Coordinates of C-alpha atoms in Angstrom, one line a residue:
X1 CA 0.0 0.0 0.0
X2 CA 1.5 3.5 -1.2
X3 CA 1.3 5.9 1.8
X4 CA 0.7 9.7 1.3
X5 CA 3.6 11.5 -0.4
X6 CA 5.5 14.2 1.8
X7 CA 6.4 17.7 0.3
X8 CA 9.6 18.7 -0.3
X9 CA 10.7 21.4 1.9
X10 CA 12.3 24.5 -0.4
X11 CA 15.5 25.5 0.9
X12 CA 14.3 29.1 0.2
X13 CA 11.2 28.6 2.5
X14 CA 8.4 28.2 0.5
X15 CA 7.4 25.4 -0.3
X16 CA 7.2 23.7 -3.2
X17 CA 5.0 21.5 -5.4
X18 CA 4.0 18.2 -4.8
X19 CA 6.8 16.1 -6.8
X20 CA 4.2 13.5 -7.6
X21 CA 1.7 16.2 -8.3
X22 CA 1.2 16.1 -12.3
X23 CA 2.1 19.3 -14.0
X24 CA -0.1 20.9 -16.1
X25 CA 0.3 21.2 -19.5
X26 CA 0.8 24.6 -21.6
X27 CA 0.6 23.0 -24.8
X28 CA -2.6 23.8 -27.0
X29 CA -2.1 21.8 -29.6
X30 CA -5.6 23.0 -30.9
X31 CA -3.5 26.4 -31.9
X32 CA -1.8 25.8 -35.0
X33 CA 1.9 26.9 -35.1
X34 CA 2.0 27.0 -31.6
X35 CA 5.5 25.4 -30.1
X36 CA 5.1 25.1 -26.3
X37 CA 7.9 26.4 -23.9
X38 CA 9.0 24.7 -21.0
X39 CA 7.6 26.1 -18.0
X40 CA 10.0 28.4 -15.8
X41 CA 12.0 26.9 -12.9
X42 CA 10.9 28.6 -9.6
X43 CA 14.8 28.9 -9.3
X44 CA 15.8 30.3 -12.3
X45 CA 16.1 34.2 -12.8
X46 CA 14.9 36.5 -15.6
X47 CA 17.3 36.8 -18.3
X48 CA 18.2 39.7 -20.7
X49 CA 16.8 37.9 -23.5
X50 CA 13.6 37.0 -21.8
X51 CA 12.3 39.9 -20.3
X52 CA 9.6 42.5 -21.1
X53 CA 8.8 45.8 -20.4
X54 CA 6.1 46.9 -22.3
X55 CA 3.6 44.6 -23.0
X56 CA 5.6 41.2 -22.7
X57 CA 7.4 42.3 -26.0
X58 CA 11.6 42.1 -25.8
X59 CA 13.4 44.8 -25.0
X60 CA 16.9 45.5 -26.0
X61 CA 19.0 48.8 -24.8
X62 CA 20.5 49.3 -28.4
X63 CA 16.8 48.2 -30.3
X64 CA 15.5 51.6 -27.8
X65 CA 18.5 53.7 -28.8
X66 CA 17.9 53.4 -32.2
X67 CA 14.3 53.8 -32.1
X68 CA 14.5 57.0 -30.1
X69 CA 17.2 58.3 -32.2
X70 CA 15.1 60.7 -34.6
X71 CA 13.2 61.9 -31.5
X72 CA 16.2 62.3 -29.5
X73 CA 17.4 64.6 -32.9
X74 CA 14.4 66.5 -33.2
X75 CA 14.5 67.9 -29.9
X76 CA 18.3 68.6 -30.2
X77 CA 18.0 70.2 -33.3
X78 CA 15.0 72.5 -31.9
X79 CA 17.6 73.9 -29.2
X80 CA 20.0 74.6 -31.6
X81 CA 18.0 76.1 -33.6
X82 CA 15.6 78.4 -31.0
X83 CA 19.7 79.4 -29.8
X84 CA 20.3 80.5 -32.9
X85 CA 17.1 82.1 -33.5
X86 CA 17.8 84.1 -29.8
X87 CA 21.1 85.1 -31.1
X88 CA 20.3 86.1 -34.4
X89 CA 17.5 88.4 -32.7
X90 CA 19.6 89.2 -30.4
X91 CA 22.2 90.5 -33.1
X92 CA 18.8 92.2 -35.0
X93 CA 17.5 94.4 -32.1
X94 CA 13.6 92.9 -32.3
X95 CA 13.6 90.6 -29.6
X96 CA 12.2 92.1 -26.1
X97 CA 14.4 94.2 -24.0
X98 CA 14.9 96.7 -21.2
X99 CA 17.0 100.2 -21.2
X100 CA 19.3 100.7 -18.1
X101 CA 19.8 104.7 -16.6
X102 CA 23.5 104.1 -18.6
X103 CA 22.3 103.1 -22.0
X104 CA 19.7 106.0 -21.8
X105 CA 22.3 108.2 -22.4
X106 CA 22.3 106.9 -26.0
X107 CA 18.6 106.8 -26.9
X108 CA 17.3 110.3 -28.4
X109 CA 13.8 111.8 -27.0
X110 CA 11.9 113.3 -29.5
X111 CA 9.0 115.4 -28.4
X112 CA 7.8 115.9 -25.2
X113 CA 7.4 112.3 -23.9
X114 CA 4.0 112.7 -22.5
X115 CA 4.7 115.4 -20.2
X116 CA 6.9 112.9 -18.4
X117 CA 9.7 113.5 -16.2
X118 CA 13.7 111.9 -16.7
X119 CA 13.2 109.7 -14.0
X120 CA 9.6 108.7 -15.2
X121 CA 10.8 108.0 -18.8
X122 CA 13.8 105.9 -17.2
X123 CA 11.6 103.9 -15.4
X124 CA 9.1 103.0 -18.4
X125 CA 12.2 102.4 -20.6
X126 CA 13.3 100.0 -18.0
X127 CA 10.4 98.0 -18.2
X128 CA 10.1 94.9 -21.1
X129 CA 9.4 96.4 -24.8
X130 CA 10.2 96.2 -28.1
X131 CA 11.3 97.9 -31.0
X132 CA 10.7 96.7 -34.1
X133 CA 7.2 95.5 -36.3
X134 CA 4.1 93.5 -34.6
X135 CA 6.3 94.4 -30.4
X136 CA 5.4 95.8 -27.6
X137 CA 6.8 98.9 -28.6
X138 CA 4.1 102.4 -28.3
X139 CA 4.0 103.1 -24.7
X140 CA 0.4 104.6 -23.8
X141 CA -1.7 104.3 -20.4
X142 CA 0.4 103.2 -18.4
X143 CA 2.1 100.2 -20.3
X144 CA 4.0 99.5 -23.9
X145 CA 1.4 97.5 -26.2
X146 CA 1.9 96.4 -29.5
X147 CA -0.4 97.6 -32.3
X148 CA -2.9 95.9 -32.2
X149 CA -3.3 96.3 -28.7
X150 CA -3.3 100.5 -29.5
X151 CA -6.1 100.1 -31.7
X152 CA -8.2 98.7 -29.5
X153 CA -7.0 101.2 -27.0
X154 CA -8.3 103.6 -29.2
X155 CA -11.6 102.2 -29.6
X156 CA -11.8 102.1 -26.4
X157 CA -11.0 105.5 -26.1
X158 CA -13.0 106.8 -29.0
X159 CA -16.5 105.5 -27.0
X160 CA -16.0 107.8 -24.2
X161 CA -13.5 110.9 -25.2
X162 CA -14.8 113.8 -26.8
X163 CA -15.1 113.9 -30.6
X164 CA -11.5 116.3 -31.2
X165 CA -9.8 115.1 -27.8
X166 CA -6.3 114.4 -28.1
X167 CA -4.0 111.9 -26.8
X168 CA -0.8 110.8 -26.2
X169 CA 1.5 108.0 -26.7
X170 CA 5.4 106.7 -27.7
X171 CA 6.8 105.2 -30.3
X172 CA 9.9 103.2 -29.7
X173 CA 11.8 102.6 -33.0
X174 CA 15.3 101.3 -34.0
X175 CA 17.0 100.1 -36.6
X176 CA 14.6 101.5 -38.9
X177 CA 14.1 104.8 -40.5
X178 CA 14.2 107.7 -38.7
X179 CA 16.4 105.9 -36.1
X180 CA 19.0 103.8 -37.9
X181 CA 22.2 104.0 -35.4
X182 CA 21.0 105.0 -32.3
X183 CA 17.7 104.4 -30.4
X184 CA 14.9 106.8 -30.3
X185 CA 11.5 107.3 -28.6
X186 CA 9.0 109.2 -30.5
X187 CA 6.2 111.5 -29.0
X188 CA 3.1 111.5 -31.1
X189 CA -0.5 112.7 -30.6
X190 CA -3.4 111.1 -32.0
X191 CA -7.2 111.8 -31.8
X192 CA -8.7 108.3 -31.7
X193 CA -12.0 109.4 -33.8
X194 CA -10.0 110.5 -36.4
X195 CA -7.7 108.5 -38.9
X196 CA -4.6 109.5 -37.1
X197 CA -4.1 105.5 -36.0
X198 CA -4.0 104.4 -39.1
X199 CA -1.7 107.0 -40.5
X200 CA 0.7 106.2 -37.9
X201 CA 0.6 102.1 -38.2
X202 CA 0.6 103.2 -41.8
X203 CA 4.6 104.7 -41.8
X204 CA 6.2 103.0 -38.7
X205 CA 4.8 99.4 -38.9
X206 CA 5.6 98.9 -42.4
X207 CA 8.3 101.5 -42.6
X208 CA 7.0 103.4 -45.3
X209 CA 9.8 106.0 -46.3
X210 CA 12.6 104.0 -45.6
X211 CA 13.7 104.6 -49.2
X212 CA 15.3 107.5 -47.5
X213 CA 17.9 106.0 -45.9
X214 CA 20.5 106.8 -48.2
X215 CA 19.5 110.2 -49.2
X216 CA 20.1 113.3 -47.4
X217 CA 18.6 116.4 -48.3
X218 CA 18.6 119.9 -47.5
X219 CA 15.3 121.1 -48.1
X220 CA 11.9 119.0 -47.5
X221 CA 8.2 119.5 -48.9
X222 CA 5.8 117.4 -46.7
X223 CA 2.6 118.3 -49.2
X224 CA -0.6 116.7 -47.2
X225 CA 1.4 116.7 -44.1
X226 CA -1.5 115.3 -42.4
X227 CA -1.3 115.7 -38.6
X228 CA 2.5 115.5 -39.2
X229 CA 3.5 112.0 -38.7
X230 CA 5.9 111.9 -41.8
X231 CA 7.1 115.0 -41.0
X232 CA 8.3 113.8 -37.8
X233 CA 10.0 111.0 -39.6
X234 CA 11.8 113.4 -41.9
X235 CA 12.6 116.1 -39.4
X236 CA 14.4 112.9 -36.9
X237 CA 16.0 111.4 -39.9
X238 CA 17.1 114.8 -41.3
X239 CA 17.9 117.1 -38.3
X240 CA 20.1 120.0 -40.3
X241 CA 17.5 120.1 -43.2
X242 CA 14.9 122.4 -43.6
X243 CA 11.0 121.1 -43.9
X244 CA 8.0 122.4 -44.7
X245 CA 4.9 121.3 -43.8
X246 CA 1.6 121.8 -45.5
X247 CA -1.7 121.2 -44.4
X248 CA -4.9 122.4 -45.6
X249 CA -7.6 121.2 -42.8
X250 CA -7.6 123.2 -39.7
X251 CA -8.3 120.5 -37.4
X252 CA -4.9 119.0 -39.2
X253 CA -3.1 121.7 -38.8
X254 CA -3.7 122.1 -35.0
X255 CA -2.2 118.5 -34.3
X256 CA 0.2 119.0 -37.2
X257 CA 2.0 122.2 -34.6
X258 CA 1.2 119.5 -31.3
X259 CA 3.5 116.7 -32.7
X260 CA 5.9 119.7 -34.2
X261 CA 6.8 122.3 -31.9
X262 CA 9.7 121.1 -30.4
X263 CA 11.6 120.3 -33.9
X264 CA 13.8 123.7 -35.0
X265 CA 14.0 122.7 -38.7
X266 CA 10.1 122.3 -39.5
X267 CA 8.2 125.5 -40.9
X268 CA 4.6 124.4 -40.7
X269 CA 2.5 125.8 -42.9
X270 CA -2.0 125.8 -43.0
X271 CA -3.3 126.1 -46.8
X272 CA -3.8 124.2 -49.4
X273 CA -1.7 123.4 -52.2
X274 CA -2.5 124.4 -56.0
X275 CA -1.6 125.5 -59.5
X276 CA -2.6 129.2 -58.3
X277 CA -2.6 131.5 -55.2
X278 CA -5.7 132.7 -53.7
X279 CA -8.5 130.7 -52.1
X280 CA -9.7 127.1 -52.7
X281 CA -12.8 124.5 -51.9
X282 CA -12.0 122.5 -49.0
X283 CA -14.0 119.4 -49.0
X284 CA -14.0 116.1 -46.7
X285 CA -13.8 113.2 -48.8
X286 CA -13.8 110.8 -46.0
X287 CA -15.8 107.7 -47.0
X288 CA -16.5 106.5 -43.4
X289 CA -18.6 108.2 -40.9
X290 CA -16.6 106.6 -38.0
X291 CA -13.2 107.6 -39.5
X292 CA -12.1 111.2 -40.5
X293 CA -9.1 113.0 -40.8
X294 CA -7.4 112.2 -44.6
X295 CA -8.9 112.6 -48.0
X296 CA -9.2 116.7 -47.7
X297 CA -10.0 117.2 -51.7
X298 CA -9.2 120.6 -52.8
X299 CA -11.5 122.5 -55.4
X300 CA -11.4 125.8 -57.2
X301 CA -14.1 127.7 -56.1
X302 CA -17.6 127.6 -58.1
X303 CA -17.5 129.7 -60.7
X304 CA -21.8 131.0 -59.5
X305 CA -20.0 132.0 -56.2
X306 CA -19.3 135.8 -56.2
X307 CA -15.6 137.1 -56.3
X308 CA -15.5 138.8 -53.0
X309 CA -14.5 135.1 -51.7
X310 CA -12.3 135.1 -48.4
X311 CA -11.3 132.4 -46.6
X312 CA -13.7 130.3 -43.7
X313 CA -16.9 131.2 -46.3
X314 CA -19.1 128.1 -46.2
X315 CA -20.6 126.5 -49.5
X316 CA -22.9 123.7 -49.7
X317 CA -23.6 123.5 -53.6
X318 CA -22.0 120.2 -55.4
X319 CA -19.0 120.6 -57.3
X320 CA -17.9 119.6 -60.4
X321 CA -15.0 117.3 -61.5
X322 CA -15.3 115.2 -58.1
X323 CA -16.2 111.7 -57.4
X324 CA -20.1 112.3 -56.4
X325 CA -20.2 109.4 -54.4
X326 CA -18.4 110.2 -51.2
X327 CA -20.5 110.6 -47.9
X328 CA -20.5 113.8 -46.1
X329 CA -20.2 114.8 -42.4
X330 CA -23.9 115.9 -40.8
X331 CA -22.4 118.7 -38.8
X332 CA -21.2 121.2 -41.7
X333 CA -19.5 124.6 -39.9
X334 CA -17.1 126.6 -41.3
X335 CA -14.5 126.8 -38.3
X336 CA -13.9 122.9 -39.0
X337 CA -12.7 122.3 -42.4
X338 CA -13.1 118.5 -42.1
X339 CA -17.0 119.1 -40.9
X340 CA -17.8 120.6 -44.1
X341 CA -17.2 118.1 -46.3
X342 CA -18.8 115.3 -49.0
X343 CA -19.8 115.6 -52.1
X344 CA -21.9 118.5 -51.0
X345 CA -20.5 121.7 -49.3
X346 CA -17.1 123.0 -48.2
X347 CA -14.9 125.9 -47.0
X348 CA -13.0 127.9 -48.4
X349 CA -9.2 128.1 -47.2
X350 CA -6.1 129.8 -48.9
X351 CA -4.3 128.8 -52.0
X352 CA -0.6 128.4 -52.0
X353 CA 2.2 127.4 -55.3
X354 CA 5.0 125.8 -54.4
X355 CA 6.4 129.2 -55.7
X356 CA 4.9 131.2 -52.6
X357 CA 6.1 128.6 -50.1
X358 CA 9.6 129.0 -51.4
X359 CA 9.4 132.7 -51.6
X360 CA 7.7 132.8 -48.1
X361 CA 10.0 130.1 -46.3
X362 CA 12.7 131.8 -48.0
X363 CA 14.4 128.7 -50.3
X364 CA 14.9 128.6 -53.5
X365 CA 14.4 125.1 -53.9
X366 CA 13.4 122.1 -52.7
X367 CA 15.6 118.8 -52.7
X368 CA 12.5 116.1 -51.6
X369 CA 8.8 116.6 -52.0
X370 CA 6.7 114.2 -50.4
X371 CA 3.4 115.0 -52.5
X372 CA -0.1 113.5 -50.9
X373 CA -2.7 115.9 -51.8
X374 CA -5.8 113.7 -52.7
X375 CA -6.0 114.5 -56.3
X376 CA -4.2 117.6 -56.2
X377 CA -1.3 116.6 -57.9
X378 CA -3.6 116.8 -61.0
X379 CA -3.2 120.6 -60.9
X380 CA -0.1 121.0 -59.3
X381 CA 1.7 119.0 -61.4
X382 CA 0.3 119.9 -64.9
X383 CA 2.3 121.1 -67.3
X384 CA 1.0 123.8 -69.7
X385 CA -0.1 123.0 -73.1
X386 CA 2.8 124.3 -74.8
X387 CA 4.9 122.3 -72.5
X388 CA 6.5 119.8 -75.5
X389 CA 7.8 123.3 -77.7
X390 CA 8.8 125.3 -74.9
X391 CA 11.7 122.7 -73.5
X392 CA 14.3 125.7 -73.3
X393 CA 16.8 126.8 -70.2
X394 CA 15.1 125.9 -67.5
X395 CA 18.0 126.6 -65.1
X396 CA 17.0 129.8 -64.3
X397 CA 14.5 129.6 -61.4
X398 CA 10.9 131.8 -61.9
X399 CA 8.4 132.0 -59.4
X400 CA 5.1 130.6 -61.2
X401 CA 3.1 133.7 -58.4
X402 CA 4.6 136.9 -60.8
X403 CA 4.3 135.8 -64.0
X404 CA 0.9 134.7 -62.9
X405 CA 0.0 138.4 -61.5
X406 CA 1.4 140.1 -64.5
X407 CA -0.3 138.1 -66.8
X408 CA -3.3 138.4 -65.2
X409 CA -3.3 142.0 -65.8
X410 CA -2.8 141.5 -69.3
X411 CA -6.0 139.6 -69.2
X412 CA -7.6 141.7 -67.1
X413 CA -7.4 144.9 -69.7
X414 CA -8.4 142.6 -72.3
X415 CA -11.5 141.8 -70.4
X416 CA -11.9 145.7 -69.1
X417 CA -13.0 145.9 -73.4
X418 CA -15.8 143.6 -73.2
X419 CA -18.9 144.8 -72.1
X420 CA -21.0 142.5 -71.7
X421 CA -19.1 140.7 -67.9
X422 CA -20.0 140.4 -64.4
X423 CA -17.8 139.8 -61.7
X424 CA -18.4 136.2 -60.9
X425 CA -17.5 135.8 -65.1
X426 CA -14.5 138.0 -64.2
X427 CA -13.3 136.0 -61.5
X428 CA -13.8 132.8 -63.4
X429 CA -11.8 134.3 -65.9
X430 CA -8.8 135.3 -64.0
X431 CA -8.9 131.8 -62.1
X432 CA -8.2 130.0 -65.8
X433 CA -6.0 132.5 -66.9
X434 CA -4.0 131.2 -63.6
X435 CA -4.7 127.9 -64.8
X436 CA -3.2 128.4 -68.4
X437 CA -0.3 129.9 -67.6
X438 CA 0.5 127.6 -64.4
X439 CA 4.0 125.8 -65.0
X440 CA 5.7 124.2 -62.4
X441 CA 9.1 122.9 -64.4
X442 CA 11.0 125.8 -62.7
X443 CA 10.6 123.9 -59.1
X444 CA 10.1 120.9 -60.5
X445 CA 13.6 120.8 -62.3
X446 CA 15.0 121.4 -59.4
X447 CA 13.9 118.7 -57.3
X448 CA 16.0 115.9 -56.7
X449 CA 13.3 112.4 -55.3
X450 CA 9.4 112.8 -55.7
X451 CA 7.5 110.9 -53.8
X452 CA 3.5 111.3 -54.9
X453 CA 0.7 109.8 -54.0
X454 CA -1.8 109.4 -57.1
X455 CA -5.6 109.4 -56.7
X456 CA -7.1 108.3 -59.4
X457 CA -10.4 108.0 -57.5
X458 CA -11.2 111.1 -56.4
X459 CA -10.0 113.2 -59.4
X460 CA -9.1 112.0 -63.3
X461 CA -5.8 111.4 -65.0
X462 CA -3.7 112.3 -62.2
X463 CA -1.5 109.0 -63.3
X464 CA -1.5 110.7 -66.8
X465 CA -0.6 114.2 -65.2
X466 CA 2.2 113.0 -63.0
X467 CA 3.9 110.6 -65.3
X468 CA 3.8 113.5 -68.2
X469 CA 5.8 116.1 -65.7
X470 CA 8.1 113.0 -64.5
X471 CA 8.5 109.8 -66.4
X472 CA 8.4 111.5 -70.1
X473 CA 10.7 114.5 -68.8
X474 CA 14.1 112.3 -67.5
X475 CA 13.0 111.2 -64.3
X476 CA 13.1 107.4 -63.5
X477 CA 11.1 105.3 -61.3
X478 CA 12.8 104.6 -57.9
X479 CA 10.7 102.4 -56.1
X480 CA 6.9 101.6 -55.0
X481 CA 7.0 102.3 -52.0
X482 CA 3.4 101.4 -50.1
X483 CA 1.1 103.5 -51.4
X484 CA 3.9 105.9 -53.2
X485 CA 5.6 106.5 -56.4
X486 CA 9.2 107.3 -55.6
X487 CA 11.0 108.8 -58.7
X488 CA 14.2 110.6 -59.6
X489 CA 15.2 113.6 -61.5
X490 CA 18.3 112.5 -63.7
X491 CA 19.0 115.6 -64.7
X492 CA 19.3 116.9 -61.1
X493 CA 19.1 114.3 -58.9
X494 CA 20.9 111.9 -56.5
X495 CA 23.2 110.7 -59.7
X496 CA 23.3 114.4 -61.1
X497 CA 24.4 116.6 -58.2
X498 CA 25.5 113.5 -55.5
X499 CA 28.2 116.0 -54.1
X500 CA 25.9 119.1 -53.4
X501 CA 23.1 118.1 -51.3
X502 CA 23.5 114.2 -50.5
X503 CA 25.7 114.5 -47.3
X504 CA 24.8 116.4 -45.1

């Protein structure tokens, strides 16, 4: 008789299986391709070859290596290349930084900074900006925002400030014209109802005149200064030349002399620009009702109004030879230009030639002229109609303002014959006579880069008018610069007199 069997005691203290006890099998030969392994010995160890980590599948260190290898060289790639990146905008200038009280000895103020103090104006350049496109770089209530930010700021503001209030921010900006070498903080004043935004994203975000960089003139013409944004830009980036500033709206003009005052060189100047001297139709050719402040279009007075015209009298008949689809303002007064404008209406302001401004500044010629007049360029660049027989010595400079006056009297006995003519007919008459004999190749010749703004829209064939006083007459196309046609005057320009005017 077999007795009971007796377990066999493990000599690691557990105990074991029964020896007699039948071991199980692992086979399942109903699996086809299955080759059963040999169960494990409750002795034996794991072995490299044997174990698992994820999911009972082998593991090998060099099998991970290499499969980790691209990731491993996608993130080591990433750092070299974000140091680069750092360093390069490092190098640049556009990546964020801070001005300490000893590099503020290098930056230049322009403006009155807010009606800050020193110690106020190092303590906001100390704090995180930028200075280049799309950075924290216009300092205004309190904190430096980037552009978009300042728009809505401005929306913001334009909900709860009066309609003309003004307001102030800074612009930091190097590396980029005005401020090429040496850092510079820029003291503008906008009205947030207006355009003036716009204008100012316009020329520093995308660096509109920095075609100038290698030019350097003496004399400037800033024609449709605006509120004097570009003239701040030529006044930094020129400081020993000499600009003029013309502006014909009123409301303009006033922020044109806030953002200019404290610059020596600039002559600002409140009429409008034409082919003759007198007084013109100021209209508002804004096309928005939420946005005003550009598109001033400038008229000759109706030919029905009577001749005892000064300036500030208020019209309100349509005019001819516009675009009749542009809205006008509600409010129409004559003490606010921009108020009195649309296709309907207007004020009457005075009439300048670039012959007066010269006389009246006291130049004699003007090296850049920076021409946006809104469809004024169609008169003030026309030549007369003799123009192609009458291409003699135009070296000699004329003023366009006497030969005007004394051919007006000419006209004026011819029309003392006539009997039959009133005095609106009269003043019609000595407005075209001013028209006819209107030539502006004595400045013109003289001018060294154009940069004009054509309008198309709001009056006909200025393209035609412009490139027949440049283009067919030995000036050459520059550059396109935004909404500008840069050219050159061959005969007189950069590559004609390089060693009178362009260093300074």
């Amino acid at each position: 008789m077999e007795g009971p069997t007796t377990p066999v005691k493990s000599t690691h203290g557990t105990p074991s299986r029964s020896l007699s006890a039948p071991v199980k099998s692992t086979s399942t030969p109903n699996k086809p391709g299955y080759s059963p392994r040999p169960p494990l010995s409750p002795y034996s160890t794991p072995s490299s070859s044997s174990f698992s980590l994820f999911g009972g599948k082998p593991w090998r260190s060099w099998a991970w290596a290499a499969s980790s290898l691209p990731l491993l060289s996608f993130f080591a790639l990433a750092l070299l290349a974000g140091g680069l990146v750092n360093q390069l905008n490092s190098l640049a200038g556009v990546d964020i930084v801070t001005v300490s009280d000893a590099e503020m000895t290098r930056v230049r103020v322009v403006g009155d900074v807010c009606g800050l103090g020193p110690m106020e104006l190092r303590g906001i350049m100390a704090e995180a900006h930028g200075w280049r496109r799309d950075e924290p770089r216009y300092w205004h209530a309190g904190r430096w925002q980037t552009n978009v930010e300042l728009y809505f700021a401005m929306e913001a503001a334009r909900k709860r400030l009066p309609r003309d209030a003004m307001v102030c921010a800074m612009v930091a900006v190097h590396r980029q014209v005005p401020c090429l070498h040496a850092a510079c903080v820029i003291t503008v004043h906008l009205r947030p109802y207006y355009s003036d935004f716009s204008v100012l994203k316009q020329l520093v975000e995308m660096d509109e005149f920095g075609f100038i960089k290698h030019f350097r003139p003496r004399t400037v013409l800033d024609a449709g200064a605006n509120v004097g944004y570009a003239t701040l830009i030529f006044a930094t980036f020129f400081p020993n030349a000499t600009v003029v500033a013309i502006e014909a709206s009123e409301k303009n003009y006033e922020v044109l002399q806030r953002n200019t005052y404290r610059l020596p060189n600039v002559y600002a100047l409140h009429a409008g620009l034409f082919n003759h001297s007198g007084t013109v139709l100021l209209r508002n050719g804004t096309q928005t009702k939420t946005r005003e402040g550009w598109q001033y279009v400038v008229t000759p007075v109706p030919s029905s109004s009577s001749s005892d015209t000064k300036e500030g009298d208020t019209y309100e008949e349509p005019q001819e030879g516009v675009e009749s689809g542009v809205e006008s303002s509600s409010n129409s007064t004559s003490s606010r230009g921009e108020s009195t404008g649309g296709a309907e209406g207007g004020v009457t302001i005075r009439a300048v030639t670039v012959g007066d401004v010269l006389k009246q500044v006291g130049l004699t010629r003007f090296d850049f002229v920076k021409m946006d007049i809104e469809g004024s360029e169609a008169e003030v660049l026309a030549l007369p109609p003799d123009a192609a027989d009458a291409e003699g010595d135009l070296t000699a400079p004329r003023d366009p303002s006497s030969s005007s006056s004394s051919s007006s009297s000419d006209s004026d006995d011819s029309r003392s014959s006539s009997s039959a003519s009133s005095s609106g007919a009269s003043s019609t008459s000595a407005s075209s006579s001013d028209d006819a004999l209107y030539d502006p190749r004595p400045w013109l010749d003289e001018v060294r880069m154009l940069a004009v703004e054509v309008h198309d829209r709001m009056k006909p064939n200025c393209t035609v008018t412009v490139e027949a006083a440049t283009v067919a007459r030995q000036w050459r196309m520059l550059v396109r610069s935004g909404e500008y046609l840069v050219l050159e005057n061959e005969r007189g320009g950069i590559s004609g007199r390089r060693g009178a005017a362009s260093t300074e």
